[in-house]
mmCIF file of N, CA and C in Angstrom:
data_model
loop_
_atom_site.group_PDB
_atom_site.id
_atom_site.type_symbol
_atom_site.label_atom_id
_atom_site.label_comp_id
_atom_site.label_asym_id
_atom_site.label_seq_id
_atom_site.Cartn_x
_atom_site.Cartn_y
_atom_site.Cartn_z
ATOM 1 N N UNK T 237 0.847 -1.168 0.000
ATOM 2 C CA UNK T 237 0.000 0.000 0.000
ATOM 3 C C UNK T 237 0.893 1.231 0.000
ATOM 4 N N UNK T 238 0.480 2.265 -0.679
ATOM 5 C CA UNK T 238 1.244 3.505 -0.735
ATOM 6 C C UNK T 238 0.592 4.557 0.127
ATOM 7 N N UNK T 239 1.431 5.449 0.664
ATOM 8 C CA UNK T 239 0.942 6.562 1.474
ATOM 9 C C UNK T 239 1.815 7.779 1.173
ATOM 10 N N UNK T 240 1.251 8.933 1.282
ATOM 11 C CA UNK T 240 2.006 10.164 1.115
ATOM 12 C C UNK T 240 2.223 10.772 2.486
ATOM 13 N N UNK T 241 3.478 11.077 2.779
ATOM 14 C CA UNK T 241 3.820 11.660 4.069
ATOM 15 C C UNK T 241 4.549 12.966 3.801
ATOM 16 N N UNK T 242 4.117 14.030 4.438
ATOM 17 C CA UNK T 242 4.785 15.319 4.310
ATOM 18 C C UNK T 242 5.781 15.475 5.453
ATOM 19 N N UNK T 243 7.066 15.576 5.096
ATOM 20 C CA UNK T 243 8.117 15.778 6.076
ATOM 21 C C UNK T 243 8.615 17.210 6.001
ATOM 22 N N UNK T 244 9.023 17.734 7.124
ATOM 23 C CA UNK T 244 9.764 18.986 7.164
ATOM 24 C C UNK T 244 11.027 18.766 6.320
ATOM 25 N N UNK T 245 11.445 19.779 5.575
ATOM 26 C CA UNK T 245 12.585 19.632 4.662
ATOM 27 C C UNK T 245 13.847 19.181 5.395
ATOM 28 N N UNK T 246 14.124 19.773 6.536
ATOM 29 C CA UNK T 246 15.318 19.415 7.302
ATOM 30 C C UNK T 246 15.245 17.959 7.778
ATOM 31 N N UNK T 247 14.083 17.549 8.256
ATOM 32 C CA UNK T 247 13.908 16.173 8.725
ATOM 33 C C UNK T 247 14.086 15.186 7.571
ATOM 34 N N UNK T 248 13.546 15.519 6.399
ATOM 35 C CA UNK T 248 13.669 14.610 5.259
ATOM 36 C C UNK T 248 15.126 14.481 4.816
ATOM 37 N N UNK T 249 15.880 15.577 4.863
ATOM 38 C CA UNK T 249 17.309 15.498 4.519
ATOM 39 C C UNK T 249 18.039 14.577 5.485
ATOM 40 N N UNK T 250 17.730 14.739 6.769
ATOM 41 C CA UNK T 250 18.353 13.864 7.768
ATOM 42 C C UNK T 250 17.993 12.410 7.508
ATOM 43 N N UNK T 251 16.736 12.156 7.158
ATOM 44 C CA UNK T 251 16.270 10.805 6.864
ATOM 45 C C UNK T 251 17.024 10.217 5.674
ATOM 46 N N UNK T 252 17.202 11.003 4.622
ATOM 47 C CA UNK T 252 17.925 10.531 3.438
ATOM 48 C C UNK T 252 19.380 10.213 3.766
ATOM 49 N N UNK T 253 20.003 11.076 4.544
ATOM 50 C CA UNK T 253 21.400 10.847 4.925
ATOM 51 C C UNK T 253 21.519 9.568 5.745
ATOM 52 N N UNK T 254 20.626 9.396 6.712
ATOM 53 C CA UNK T 254 20.675 8.198 7.552
ATOM 54 C C UNK T 254 20.418 6.935 6.740
ATOM 55 N N UNK T 255 19.472 7.000 5.819
ATOM 56 C CA UNK T 255 19.195 5.843 4.963
ATOM 57 C C UNK T 255 20.438 5.496 4.138
ATOM 58 N N UNK T 256 21.085 6.506 3.575
ATOM 59 C CA UNK T 256 22.296 6.270 2.778
ATOM 60 C C UNK T 256 23.409 5.707 3.660
ATOM 61 N N UNK T 257 23.544 6.254 4.864
ATOM 62 C CA UNK T 257 24.573 5.783 5.780
ATOM 63 C C UNK T 257 24.395 4.305 6.114
ATOM 64 N N UNK T 258 23.144 3.876 6.210
ATOM 65 C CA UNK T 258 22.845 2.479 6.532
ATOM 66 C C UNK T 258 22.759 1.591 5.289
ATOM 67 N N UNK T 259 22.877 2.193 4.106
ATOM 68 C CA UNK T 259 22.754 1.409 2.872
ATOM 69 C C UNK T 259 21.336 0.923 2.634
ATOM 70 N N UNK T 260 20.364 1.709 3.052
ATOM 71 C CA UNK T 260 18.952 1.355 2.940
ATOM 72 C C UNK T 260 18.235 2.438 2.164
ATOM 73 N N UNK T 261 17.000 2.187 1.803
ATOM 74 C CA UNK T 261 16.188 3.205 1.147
ATOM 75 C C UNK T 261 15.406 3.966 2.213
ATOM 76 N N UNK T 262 14.933 5.147 1.834
ATOM 77 C CA UNK T 262 14.095 5.929 2.741
ATOM 78 C C UNK T 262 12.861 5.118 3.095
ATOM 79 N N UNK T 263 12.279 4.453 2.111
ATOM 80 C CA UNK T 263 11.088 3.637 2.341
ATOM 81 C C UNK T 263 11.337 2.568 3.398
ATOM 82 N N UNK T 264 12.483 1.880 3.303
ATOM 83 C CA UNK T 264 12.809 0.833 4.275
ATOM 84 C C UNK T 264 12.985 1.415 5.679
ATOM 85 N N UNK T 265 13.648 2.559 5.748
ATOM 86 C CA UNK T 265 13.889 3.169 7.045
ATOM 87 C C UNK T 265 12.593 3.648 7.690
ATOM 88 N N UNK T 266 11.708 4.236 6.903
ATOM 89 C CA UNK T 266 10.417 4.688 7.436
ATOM 90 C C UNK T 266 9.594 3.486 7.898
ATOM 91 N N UNK T 267 9.570 2.421 7.093
ATOM 92 C CA UNK T 267 8.818 1.221 7.475
ATOM 93 C C UNK T 267 9.370 0.629 8.778
ATOM 94 N N UNK T 268 10.702 0.620 8.909
ATOM 95 C CA UNK T 268 11.318 0.107 10.132
ATOM 96 C C UNK T 268 10.918 0.968 11.336
ATOM 97 N N UNK T 269 10.908 2.275 11.160
ATOM 98 C CA UNK T 269 10.511 3.175 12.236
ATOM 99 C C UNK T 269 9.066 2.972 12.645
ATOM 100 N N UNK T 270 8.193 2.793 11.675
ATOM 101 C CA UNK T 270 6.779 2.576 11.977
ATOM 102 C C UNK T 270 6.610 1.253 12.721
ATOM 103 N N UNK T 271 7.308 0.199 12.262
ATOM 104 C CA UNK T 271 7.235 -1.086 12.959
ATOM 105 C C UNK T 271 7.719 -0.948 14.406
ATOM 106 N N UNK T 272 8.802 -0.194 14.595
ATOM 107 C CA UNK T 272 9.346 0.014 15.932
ATOM 108 C C UNK T 272 8.314 0.676 16.842
ATOM 109 N N UNK T 273 7.646 1.679 16.326
ATOM 110 C CA UNK T 273 6.631 2.383 17.127
ATOM 111 C C UNK T 273 5.446 1.478 17.415
ATOM 112 N N UNK T 274 4.984 0.748 16.426
ATOM 113 C CA UNK T 274 3.790 -0.072 16.605
ATOM 114 C C UNK T 274 4.045 -1.352 17.399
ATOM 115 N N UNK T 275 5.231 -1.941 17.260
ATOM 116 C CA UNK T 275 5.509 -3.210 17.926
ATOM 117 C C UNK T 275 6.073 -3.045 19.330
ATOM 118 N N UNK T 276 6.611 -1.876 19.637
ATOM 119 C CA UNK T 276 7.188 -1.649 20.961
ATOM 120 C C UNK T 276 6.100 -1.426 21.976
ATOM 121 N N UNK T 277 6.477 -1.585 23.240
ATOM 122 C CA UNK T 277 5.515 -1.321 24.310
ATOM 123 C C UNK T 277 5.299 0.180 24.423
ATOM 124 N N UNK T 278 4.060 0.602 24.495
ATOM 125 C CA UNK T 278 3.816 2.039 24.612
ATOM 126 C C UNK T 278 4.280 2.552 25.976
ATOM 127 N N UNK T 279 4.961 3.709 25.992
ATOM 128 C CA UNK T 279 5.390 4.259 27.277
ATOM 129 C C UNK T 279 4.191 4.762 28.067
ATOM 130 N N UNK T 280 4.337 4.776 29.372
ATOM 131 C CA UNK T 280 3.277 5.336 30.211
ATOM 132 C C UNK T 280 3.139 6.817 29.865
ATOM 133 N N UNK T 281 1.942 7.323 29.852
ATOM 134 C CA UNK T 281 1.693 8.705 29.459
ATOM 135 C C UNK T 281 2.505 9.672 30.306
ATOM 136 N N UNK T 282 3.336 10.464 29.640
ATOM 137 C CA UNK T 282 4.101 11.494 30.313
ATOM 138 C C UNK T 282 5.306 11.005 31.097
ATOM 139 N N UNK T 283 5.586 9.699 31.061
ATOM 140 C CA UNK T 283 6.715 9.163 31.812
ATOM 141 C C UNK T 283 7.743 8.644 30.818
ATOM 142 N N UNK T 284 8.943 9.263 30.752
ATOM 143 C CA UNK T 284 9.953 8.788 29.811
ATOM 144 C C UNK T 284 10.500 7.439 30.232
ATOM 145 N N UNK T 285 10.936 6.674 29.277
ATOM 146 C CA UNK T 285 11.561 5.379 29.525
ATOM 147 C C UNK T 285 12.890 5.634 30.238
ATOM 148 N N UNK T 286 13.040 5.172 31.453
ATOM 149 C CA UNK T 286 14.230 5.454 32.256
ATOM 150 C C UNK T 286 15.496 4.915 31.602
ATOM 151 N N UNK T 287 15.443 3.716 31.030
ATOM 152 C CA UNK T 287 16.632 3.148 30.393
ATOM 153 C C UNK T 287 17.059 3.994 29.200
ATOM 154 N N UNK T 288 16.107 4.384 28.373
ATOM 155 C CA UNK T 288 16.435 5.204 27.205
ATOM 156 C C UNK T 288 16.934 6.571 27.637
ATOM 157 N N UNK T 289 16.333 7.129 28.650
ATOM 158 C CA UNK T 289 16.748 8.456 29.122
ATOM 159 C C UNK T 289 18.164 8.418 29.671
ATOM 160 N N UNK T 290 18.547 7.341 30.346
ATOM 161 C CA UNK T 290 19.889 7.268 30.912
ATOM 162 C C UNK T 290 20.943 7.031 29.836
ATOM 163 N N UNK T 291 20.579 6.429 28.710
ATOM 164 C CA UNK T 291 21.530 6.173 27.633
ATOM 165 C C UNK T 291 21.642 7.346 26.668
ATOM 166 N N UNK T 292 20.647 8.183 26.594
ATOM 167 C CA UNK T 292 20.640 9.286 25.655
ATOM 168 C C UNK T 292 21.644 10.342 26.080
ATOM 169 N N UNK T 293 22.393 10.850 25.130
ATOM 170 C CA UNK T 293 23.327 11.933 25.389
ATOM 171 C C UNK T 293 23.121 13.000 24.318
ATOM 172 N N UNK T 294 23.025 14.253 24.708
ATOM 173 C CA UNK T 294 22.873 15.303 23.709
ATOM 174 C C UNK T 294 24.097 15.380 22.816
ATOM 175 N N UNK T 295 23.908 15.790 21.557
ATOM 176 C CA UNK T 295 25.004 15.822 20.599
ATOM 177 C C UNK T 295 26.120 16.767 21.013
ATOM 178 N N UNK T 296 25.797 17.819 21.742
ATOM 179 C CA UNK T 296 26.813 18.793 22.137
ATOM 180 C C UNK T 296 27.654 18.353 23.321
ATOM 181 N N UNK T 297 27.311 17.244 23.913
ATOM 182 C CA UNK T 297 28.006 16.833 25.126
ATOM 183 C C UNK T 297 29.478 16.538 24.872
ATOM 184 N N UNK T 298 29.837 16.128 23.657
ATOM 185 C CA UNK T 298 31.231 15.839 23.338
ATOM 186 C C UNK T 298 32.133 17.043 23.511
ATOM 187 N N UNK T 299 31.640 18.224 23.179
ATOM 188 C CA UNK T 299 32.437 19.440 23.304
ATOM 189 C C UNK T 299 32.701 19.762 24.775
ATOM 190 N N UNK T 300 31.850 19.301 25.639
ATOM 191 C CA UNK T 300 31.971 19.616 27.057
ATOM 192 C C UNK T 300 32.504 18.441 27.874
ATOM 193 N N UNK T 301 33.082 17.471 27.181
ATOM 194 C CA UNK T 301 33.519 16.239 27.835
ATOM 195 C C UNK T 301 34.359 16.475 29.099
ATOM 196 N N UNK T 302 35.320 17.416 29.089
ATOM 197 C CA UNK T 302 36.116 17.593 30.309
ATOM 198 C C UNK T 302 35.268 17.936 31.525
ATOM 199 N N UNK T 303 34.192 18.663 31.339
ATOM 200 C CA UNK T 303 33.348 19.062 32.464
ATOM 201 C C UNK T 303 32.182 18.098 32.662
ATOM 202 N N UNK T 304 31.694 17.523 31.579
ATOM 203 C CA UNK T 304 30.525 16.646 31.654
ATOM 204 C C UNK T 304 30.817 15.395 32.469
ATOM 205 N N UNK T 305 32.064 14.948 32.432
ATOM 206 C CA UNK T 305 32.413 13.745 33.191
ATOM 207 C C UNK T 305 32.169 13.944 34.681
ATOM 208 N N UNK T 306 32.234 15.185 35.133
ATOM 209 C CA UNK T 306 32.031 15.463 36.552
ATOM 210 C C UNK T 306 30.598 15.842 36.892
ATOM 211 N N UNK T 307 29.731 15.879 35.887
ATOM 212 C CA UNK T 307 28.330 16.253 36.123
ATOM 213 C C UNK T 307 27.545 15.026 36.572
ATOM 214 N N UNK T 308 26.661 15.179 37.548
ATOM 215 C CA UNK T 308 25.882 14.040 38.025
ATOM 216 C C UNK T 308 24.864 13.540 37.003
ATOM 217 N N UNK T 309 24.441 14.418 36.096
ATOM 218 C CA UNK T 309 23.545 14.030 35.007
ATOM 219 C C UNK T 309 23.824 14.967 33.840
ATOM 220 N N UNK T 310 23.095 14.832 32.765
ATOM 221 C CA UNK T 310 23.369 15.637 31.574
ATOM 222 C C UNK T 310 22.355 16.750 31.360
ATOM 223 N N UNK T 311 21.778 17.227 32.432
ATOM 224 C CA UNK T 311 20.877 18.365 32.327
ATOM 225 C C UNK T 311 21.716 19.627 32.179
ATOM 226 N N UNK T 312 21.127 20.673 31.641
ATOM 227 C CA UNK T 312 21.849 21.925 31.479
ATOM 228 C C UNK T 312 22.311 22.467 32.826
ATOM 229 N N UNK T 313 21.500 22.367 33.856
ATOM 230 C CA UNK T 313 21.891 22.869 35.174
ATOM 231 C C UNK T 313 23.123 22.140 35.699
ATOM 232 N N UNK T 314 23.146 20.823 35.548
ATOM 233 C CA UNK T 314 24.291 20.054 36.031
ATOM 234 C C UNK T 314 25.543 20.401 35.239
ATOM 235 N N UNK T 315 25.420 20.560 33.933
ATOM 236 C CA UNK T 315 26.568 20.918 33.098
ATOM 237 C C UNK T 315 27.084 22.301 33.474
ATOM 238 N N UNK T 316 26.160 23.250 33.623
ATOM 239 C CA UNK T 316 26.577 24.613 33.998
ATOM 240 C C UNK T 316 27.324 24.617 35.332
ATOM 241 N N UNK T 317 26.810 23.880 36.293
ATOM 242 C CA UNK T 317 27.458 23.812 37.603
ATOM 243 C C UNK T 317 28.851 23.207 37.477
ATOM 244 N N UNK T 318 28.978 22.140 36.687
ATOM 245 C CA UNK T 318 30.256 21.486 36.499
ATOM 246 C C UNK T 318 31.243 22.416 35.793
ATOM 247 N N UNK T 319 30.794 23.154 34.789
ATOM 248 C CA UNK T 319 31.664 24.101 34.081
ATOM 249 C C UNK T 319 32.122 25.194 35.038
ATOM 250 N N UNK T 320 31.201 25.707 35.838
ATOM 251 C CA UNK T 320 31.559 26.752 36.805
ATOM 252 C C UNK T 320 32.617 26.249 37.777
ATOM 253 N N UNK T 321 32.485 25.017 38.255
ATOM 254 C CA UNK T 321 33.490 24.445 39.154
ATOM 255 C C UNK T 321 34.834 24.336 38.442
ATOM 256 N N UNK T 322 34.798 23.883 37.182
ATOM 257 C CA UNK T 322 36.035 23.748 36.403
ATOM 258 C C UNK T 322 36.714 25.086 36.171
ATOM 259 N N UNK T 323 35.941 26.099 35.848
ATOM 260 C CA UNK T 323 36.513 27.435 35.640
ATOM 261 C C UNK T 323 37.105 27.976 36.940
ATOM 262 N N UNK T 324 36.408 27.766 38.024
ATOM 263 C CA UNK T 324 36.896 28.258 39.318
ATOM 264 C C UNK T 324 38.225 27.600 39.664
ATOM 265 N N UNK T 325 38.376 26.310 39.405
ATOM 266 C CA UNK T 325 39.625 25.620 39.724
ATOM 267 C C UNK T 325 40.743 26.041 38.773
ATOM 268 N N UNK T 326 40.411 26.411 37.505
ATOM 269 C CA UNK T 326 41.419 26.879 36.561
ATOM 270 C C UNK T 326 41.923 28.268 36.947
ATOM 271 N N UNK T 327 41.046 29.083 37.529
ATOM 272 C CA UNK T 327 41.399 30.454 37.872
ATOM 273 C C UNK T 327 42.074 30.559 39.242
ATOM 274 N N UNK T 328 41.972 29.514 40.024
ATOM 275 C CA UNK T 328 42.579 29.537 41.365
ATOM 276 C C UNK T 328 44.087 29.605 41.247
ATOM 277 N N UNK T 329 44.734 30.390 42.139
ATOM 278 C CA UNK T 329 46.206 30.536 42.068
ATOM 279 C C UNK T 329 46.953 29.301 42.439
#
């Protein structure tokens, strides 16, 4: 069966790049994503999957690796606090 899906231009470019990176077609990747959503267990409403949340890392975290290693979590507040501690120790005589 065929369906027409309207993607945001940026999202579609990302999809094409990822499909090419995996050596797959956009159609195959979209079908795999739909199967993943439909076959997986639905999350509880408003409650993120704890395992997925603990494994997820923001893309910018690599740039902050020296400070992020000392952060208790990867929230912006924790990163900011860790950076402030790092700067304070660098500036100390």
